[in-house]
XYZ file of C-alpha atoms in Angstrom:
178
model
C 91.977 -58.959 -23.274
C 92.961 -56.326 -20.715
C 92.085 -53.731 -23.102
C 88.729 -55.455 -23.417
C 88.199 -55.931 -19.812
C 89.166 -52.058 -19.401
C 86.770 -50.942 -21.926
C 84.003 -53.268 -20.524
C 84.534 -51.995 -17.260
C 84.457 -48.490 -18.931
C 81.459 -49.770 -20.693
C 79.818 -50.998 -17.516
C 80.592 -47.592 -15.784
C 79.320 -45.852 -19.013
C 76.204 -47.970 -18.662
C 75.892 -47.462 -15.111
C 76.421 -43.739 -15.404
C 73.883 -43.720 -18.322
C 71.292 -45.600 -16.179
C 71.861 -43.174 -13.196
C 71.310 -40.198 -15.743
C 68.323 -41.760 -16.934
C 66.866 -42.344 -13.466
C 68.186 -38.841 -12.733
C 66.509 -37.531 -15.919
C 63.147 -39.393 -15.133
C 63.411 -37.882 -11.756
C 63.822 -34.374 -12.728
C 61.246 -34.974 -15.317
C 58.736 -35.791 -12.799
C 60.153 -32.850 -10.761
C 59.816 -30.633 -13.711
C 55.904 -31.742 -14.295
C 55.364 -31.254 -10.587
C 56.871 -27.703 -10.935
C 54.813 -26.830 -13.958
C 51.660 -28.388 -12.249
C 52.702 -25.944 -9.265
C 53.066 -23.095 -11.650
C 49.853 -23.738 -13.482
C 47.868 -24.081 -10.144
C 49.309 -20.888 -8.725
C 49.081 -19.203 -12.039
C 45.411 -20.040 -11.881
C 45.170 -19.207 -8.308
C 47.214 -15.839 -8.910
C 44.467 -15.205 -11.765
C 41.716 -15.846 -9.373
C 43.197 -13.697 -6.728
C 43.554 -11.105 -9.346
C 40.020 -11.494 -10.377
C 38.792 -11.319 -6.645
C 41.063 -8.177 -6.411
C 39.682 -6.365 -9.325
C 35.991 -7.281 -7.996
C 36.728 -6.026 -4.555
C 38.494 -2.977 -5.961
C 35.361 -2.261 -8.198
C 33.104 -2.842 -5.165
C 35.324 -0.600 -3.058
C 34.810 2.053 -5.672
C 31.103 1.488 -5.659
C 31.157 1.539 -1.914
C 33.180 4.999 -1.924
C 30.837 6.382 -4.645
C 27.714 5.293 -2.285
C 29.530 6.659 0.744
C 29.851 9.970 -1.103
C 26.369 9.942 -1.910
C 25.146 9.024 1.613
C 27.278 11.820 2.900
C 26.030 14.475 0.295
C 22.324 13.196 1.429
C 23.220 13.604 4.836
C 24.236 17.109 4.322
C 21.224 17.947 2.614
C 19.037 16.176 5.131
C 20.904 18.407 7.937
C 20.115 21.569 5.626
C 16.589 20.606 5.385
C 16.055 19.845 8.998
C 17.546 23.178 9.792
C 15.080 24.781 7.363
C 12.373 22.927 8.738
C 13.576 23.814 12.181
C 13.492 27.458 11.140
C 10.135 27.362 9.718
C 8.602 25.527 12.747
C 9.799 28.419 14.877
C 8.183 30.931 12.783
C 4.872 28.767 12.635
C 5.078 28.657 16.538
C 5.667 32.451 16.874
C 3.055 33.192 14.182
C 0.405 30.525 16.314
C 1.372 32.169 19.456
C 0.613 35.705 18.204
C -2.373 34.952 15.914
C -3.620 31.780 16.730
C -4.597 32.327 20.287
C -6.478 35.668 18.998
C -8.129 33.321 16.542
C -8.895 30.649 19.175
C -10.702 33.298 21.239
C -12.852 34.474 18.152
C -13.819 30.501 17.433
C -14.622 30.112 20.922
C -17.050 33.299 20.611
C -18.268 31.720 17.382
C -18.675 28.260 19.048
C -20.869 29.533 22.023
C -22.993 31.308 19.264
C -23.496 28.449 17.362
C -24.351 26.417 20.605
C -26.905 29.155 21.436
C -28.224 28.930 17.852
C -28.360 25.067 17.956
C -30.233 25.170 21.090
C -32.813 27.564 19.633
C -33.270 25.363 16.503
C -33.440 22.199 18.819
C -36.506 24.023 20.337
C -38.008 24.930 17.112
C -37.511 21.170 15.796
C -39.174 20.031 19.224
C -42.093 22.520 18.763
C -42.513 21.630 15.050
C -42.424 17.730 16.095
C -45.444 18.652 18.419
C -47.443 20.332 15.958
C -46.558 17.353 13.247
C -47.844 14.976 16.086
C -51.026 16.851 16.794
C -51.582 16.957 12.675
C -50.936 13.402 12.625
C -53.728 12.872 15.215
C -56.055 15.241 13.042
C -55.103 13.359 9.971
C -56.017 9.991 11.542
C -59.495 11.226 12.754
C -60.336 13.169 9.681
C -59.220 9.897 7.844
C -61.545 7.912 9.953
C -64.567 10.209 9.155
C -63.686 9.902 5.578
C -63.761 6.119 6.026
C -67.030 6.341 7.959
C -68.455 8.661 5.474
C -67.280 6.652 2.532
C -69.131 3.554 4.044
C -72.320 5.336 4.620
C -72.001 6.692 0.812
C -71.731 3.237 -0.246
C -74.638 2.184 1.824
C -76.672 5.244 0.440
C -75.585 4.226 -3.004
C -76.851 0.665 -2.492
C -80.066 2.312 -1.312
C -80.387 4.418 -4.062
C -79.820 1.877 -6.666
C -82.357 -0.478 -5.032
C -84.864 2.491 -4.878
C -84.190 3.249 -8.662
C -85.125 -0.349 -9.170
C -88.244 -0.027 -7.276
C -89.377 3.350 -9.103
C -88.743 1.496 -12.551
C -90.869 -1.299 -11.273
C -93.500 0.820 -10.164
C -93.270 3.007 -13.454
C -93.679 -0.219 -15.253
C -96.568 -1.123 -13.125
C -98.392 2.428 -13.492
C -97.757 2.141 -17.160
C -99.507 -1.461 -17.168
C -102.349 0.010 -15.235
C -102.617 3.042 -17.619
C -102.612 0.716 -20.771
């Protein structure tokens, strides 16, 4: 009995230990699941961060390339501006030398053309005066033509009437003769 009670106590101790171990095992299992979940979340986040890092690195590389292109374009534009400035200076000197003389020539040509224009305007004015006189003469001649045409029509009517009378006289004379 005492052995039984020792064994029972030991069994109860073992059961108690077993129960505690099962609770500890369940607790550890839950903690393990939480740690696994945290690990998976962190792993996903790490992959996401790694992807973002790669994207940002790619963007950075692209930006560096664009920057280098822009820097090269800026240098090209600077050279072009310098070249254009040199050309501008050359054209300015050429204008100052050749342009002023050409302007004086053009002014002389302009004055000659203005004189010729005034002469041509006078000629046009004379022609317009003559044209108006011709238009008046034309109107008078047309009036005369219309008047003569009217008289001709009346003469033709009278002539036609006379022809009829002559024919009638000829008929009458022929009748007297017969």
